[in-house]
mmCIF file of C-alpha atoms in Angstrom:
data_model
loop_
_atom_site.group_PDB
_atom_site.id
_atom_site.type_symbol
_atom_site.label_atom_id
_atom_site.label_comp_id
_atom_site.label_asym_id
_atom_site.label_seq_id
_atom_site.Cartn_x
_atom_site.Cartn_y
_atom_site.Cartn_z
ATOM 1 C CA MET A 1 17.551 31.125 -1.742
ATOM 2 C CA SER A 2 16.600 31.433 1.824
ATOM 3 C CA GLN A 3 19.110 31.093 4.681
ATOM 4 C CA PRO A 4 19.037 27.707 6.083
ATOM 5 C CA HIS A 5 17.450 27.458 9.771
ATOM 6 C CA ILE A 6 20.053 26.634 12.164
ATOM 7 C CA SER A 7 19.622 26.862 16.121
ATOM 8 C CA ILE A 8 21.162 24.869 19.111
ATOM 9 C CA TRP A 9 18.014 22.673 19.264
ATOM 10 C CA GLY A 10 17.336 22.302 15.581
ATOM 11 C CA TYR A 11 14.262 22.263 13.533
ATOM 12 C CA THR A 12 11.858 19.690 12.362
ATOM 13 C CA LYS A 13 12.611 17.744 9.028
ATOM 14 C CA ARG A 14 10.566 20.481 6.996
ATOM 15 C CA LYS A 15 12.323 23.427 8.711
ATOM 16 C CA ARG A 16 9.397 25.380 9.686
ATOM 17 C CA LEU A 17 9.219 24.858 13.521
ATOM 18 C CA PRO A 18 11.696 24.393 16.302
ATOM 19 C CA ALA A 19 11.926 20.720 17.403
ATOM 20 C CA LEU A 20 11.803 21.644 20.881
ATOM 21 C CA VAL A 21 8.502 23.486 20.273
ATOM 22 C CA ILE A 22 6.876 20.279 19.205
ATOM 23 C CA ALA A 23 8.723 17.775 21.360
ATOM 24 C CA LEU A 24 8.281 19.544 24.721
ATOM 25 C CA PRO A 25 4.681 19.722 25.162
ATOM 26 C CA LEU A 26 3.960 16.152 23.301
ATOM 27 C CA GLY A 27 6.546 14.766 25.729
ATOM 28 C CA LEU A 28 5.192 16.109 28.739
ATOM 29 C CA LEU A 29 1.492 15.028 27.276
ATOM 30 C CA VAL A 30 2.656 11.559 26.736
ATOM 31 C CA GLY A 31 4.617 11.458 30.230
ATOM 32 C CA THR A 32 1.367 12.419 31.958
ATOM 33 C CA VAL A 33 -0.887 9.956 30.026
ATOM 34 C CA VAL A 34 1.623 7.287 31.111
ATOM 35 C CA GLY A 35 1.813 8.521 34.833
ATOM 36 C CA ILE A 36 -1.848 8.420 34.936
ATOM 37 C CA ILE A 37 -2.095 4.801 33.533
ATOM 38 C CA SER A 38 0.726 3.497 35.726
ATOM 39 C CA ALA A 39 -0.832 5.160 38.998
ATOM 40 C CA TYR A 40 -4.171 3.366 37.918
ATOM 41 C CA LEU A 41 -2.664 0.166 37.425
ATOM 42 C CA ARG A 42 -0.965 0.404 40.733
ATOM 43 C CA SER A 43 -4.208 0.374 42.675
ATOM 44 C CA ASP A 44 -2.526 -0.681 46.130
ATOM 45 C CA THR A 45 -1.760 2.851 47.107
ATOM 46 C CA ASP A 46 -4.042 5.475 48.653
ATOM 47 C CA HIS A 47 -2.470 8.339 46.791
ATOM 48 C CA VAL A 48 -2.985 7.675 43.284
ATOM 49 C CA TRP A 49 -2.653 11.265 42.080
ATOM 50 C CA LEU A 50 0.519 12.164 43.708
ATOM 51 C CA TYR A 51 1.768 8.778 42.304
ATOM 52 C CA ALA A 52 0.748 9.812 38.989
ATOM 53 C CA ALA A 53 2.251 13.543 39.276
ATOM 54 C CA ILE A 54 5.630 12.124 40.420
ATOM 55 C CA PHE A 55 5.669 9.419 37.687
ATOM 56 C CA SER A 56 4.640 12.015 35.091
ATOM 57 C CA ALA A 57 7.370 14.614 36.026
ATOM 58 C CA MET A 58 9.984 11.695 36.146
ATOM 59 C CA THR A 59 9.055 10.358 32.750
ATOM 60 C CA GLY A 60 7.696 13.592 30.847
ATOM 61 C CA PHE A 61 11.287 14.921 30.057
ATOM 62 C CA LEU A 62 12.491 11.532 28.985
ATOM 63 C CA PHE A 63 9.556 11.356 26.359
ATOM 64 C CA THR A 64 10.332 14.856 25.423
ATOM 65 C CA GLY A 65 14.033 13.777 24.639
ATOM 66 C CA LEU A 66 12.852 10.741 22.768
ATOM 67 C CA ILE A 67 10.409 12.736 20.659
ATOM 68 C CA TRP A 68 12.912 15.535 19.907
ATOM 69 C CA VAL A 69 15.393 12.800 18.575
ATOM 70 C CA LEU A 70 12.590 11.361 16.325
ATOM 71 C CA ILE A 71 11.653 14.681 14.635
ATOM 72 C CA VAL A 72 14.714 16.939 14.774
ATOM 73 C CA ASP A 73 16.664 17.439 11.525
ATOM 74 C CA ARG A 74 20.602 17.122 12.347
ATOM 75 C CA THR A 75 21.693 19.591 9.555
ATOM 76 C CA THR A 76 19.681 22.441 11.486
ATOM 77 C CA ILE A 77 21.513 21.819 14.769
ATOM 78 C CA ALA A 78 24.388 24.514 15.436
ATOM 79 C CA GLY A 79 27.796 22.731 15.952
ATOM 80 C CA ALA A 80 26.392 19.367 14.850
ATOM 81 C CA ILE A 81 29.110 17.035 13.013
ATOM 82 C CA ALA A 82 27.978 16.052 9.621
ATOM 83 C CA LYS A 83 29.010 12.465 9.858
ATOM 84 C CA PRO A 84 29.272 11.449 13.563
ATOM 85 C CA GLU A 85 30.057 7.735 12.876
ATOM 86 C CA ALA A 86 33.529 9.002 11.153
ATOM 87 C CA SER A 87 34.589 10.797 14.133
ATOM 88 C CA VAL A 88 37.444 9.719 16.367
ATOM 89 C CA GLU A 89 34.980 9.726 19.471
ATOM 90 C CA ASN A 90 33.023 7.156 17.573
ATOM 91 C CA THR A 91 36.425 5.140 17.390
ATOM 92 C CA TRP A 92 36.797 5.575 21.169
ATOM 93 C CA HIS A 93 33.328 4.505 21.751
ATOM 94 C CA ALA A 94 33.415 1.360 19.738
ATOM 95 C CA ARG A 95 36.737 0.059 21.384
ATOM 96 C CA ALA A 96 35.300 0.975 24.962
ATOM 97 C CA VAL A 97 31.787 -0.681 24.344
ATOM 98 C CA SER A 98 33.795 -3.733 23.043
ATOM 99 C CA ALA A 99 35.909 -4.109 26.416
ATOM 100 C CA GLY A 100 32.745 -3.270 28.470
ATOM 101 C CA PHE A 101 30.667 -6.045 26.664
ATOM 102 C CA PHE A 102 33.354 -8.714 27.045
ATOM 103 C CA THR A 103 34.128 -7.865 30.759
ATOM 104 C CA MET A 104 30.460 -7.870 31.399
ATOM 105 C CA LEU A 105 30.088 -11.531 29.798
ATOM 106 C CA ILE A 106 33.029 -12.923 31.758
ATOM 107 C CA GLY A 107 31.868 -11.254 34.800
ATOM 108 C CA SER A 108 28.335 -12.286 34.581
ATOM 109 C CA GLY A 109 29.415 -15.729 33.755
ATOM 110 C CA TRP A 110 31.496 -16.058 36.826
ATOM 111 C CA GLY A 111 29.071 -14.422 38.974
ATOM 112 C CA SER A 112 26.495 -16.604 37.828
ATOM 113 C CA ALA A 113 28.380 -19.799 38.419
ATOM 114 C CA ILE A 114 29.390 -18.651 41.925
ATOM 115 C CA ALA A 115 26.045 -17.603 42.883
ATOM 116 C CA ALA A 116 24.727 -21.181 41.560
ATOM 117 C CA PHE A 117 27.311 -22.906 43.608
ATOM 118 C CA TYR A 118 26.211 -21.279 46.843
ATOM 119 C CA HIS A 119 22.455 -21.390 46.032
ATOM 120 C CA GLN A 120 22.119 -17.550 46.453
ATOM 121 C CA ASN A 121 18.400 -16.364 45.588
ATOM 122 C CA ALA A 122 19.679 -12.598 45.216
ATOM 123 C CA ILE A 123 20.843 -12.722 41.701
ATOM 124 C CA SER A 124 19.408 -9.517 40.957
ATOM 125 C CA ILE A 125 22.158 -8.122 42.932
ATOM 126 C CA CYS A 126 24.789 -9.840 40.883
ATOM 127 C CA PHE A 127 23.289 -8.242 37.687
ATOM 128 C CA VAL A 128 23.399 -4.877 39.207
ATOM 129 C CA ILE A 129 27.142 -5.297 40.142
ATOM 130 C CA PHE A 130 27.980 -6.687 36.842
ATOM 131 C CA PHE A 131 26.095 -3.634 35.099
ATOM 132 C CA ILE A 132 28.151 -1.034 37.287
ATOM 133 C CA LEU A 133 31.242 -3.334 36.556
ATOM 134 C CA GLY A 134 30.727 -2.828 32.666
ATOM 135 C CA VAL A 135 30.034 0.827 32.813
ATOM 136 C CA CYS A 136 33.075 1.339 34.849
ATOM 137 C CA ALA A 137 35.274 -0.819 32.200
ATOM 138 C CA TYR A 138 33.760 1.473 29.505
ATOM 139 C CA VAL A 139 34.630 4.619 31.209
ATOM 140 C CA ILE A 140 38.024 3.424 31.582
ATOM 141 C CA SER A 141 38.522 1.957 28.242
ATOM 142 C CA TYR A 142 37.311 5.135 26.698
ATOM 143 C CA VAL A 143 39.799 7.427 28.817
ATOM 144 C CA ILE A 144 42.650 4.993 27.847
ATOM 145 C CA ASN A 145 41.676 4.843 24.147
ATOM 146 C CA ARG A 146 41.369 8.636 24.149
ATOM 147 C CA LYS A 147 44.792 9.234 25.598
ATOM 148 C CA ARG A 148 46.194 6.811 23.304
ATOM 149 C CA THR A 149 44.954 8.349 20.363
ATOM 150 C CA LEU A 150 45.643 11.980 21.450
ATOM 151 C CA GLN A 151 49.439 11.312 22.024
#
């Protein structure tokens, strides 16, 4: 019986190639294609290739990560937990998400009502503020739940 393939970045489902060997060039290629398409759709700029290069550089690694997540076999990643949904961190995460979600609902409701009352057209600023509030509530809730569990 052969030794199982395990590495820090993991292998593909068939365990023949490291997942990053496939994900990196494919992700950069997809990012480049998306960058070129978005540059040509934005025809009001004089620097189409500069726009395409910057957009490709910013999205290429995001696509690499997405492709890696889709093709990697979790059992081949060194140090990966067998059942992450049963971990204590998942419990902290679930509680934090719940608190953040309800805070965001209440905050966005009040914010929308106040903005409508004062006839404000900058509703997008309200959504950004409430998004930041939700993220902060998540982080605070996660830390509190973690401390409570570890005591």
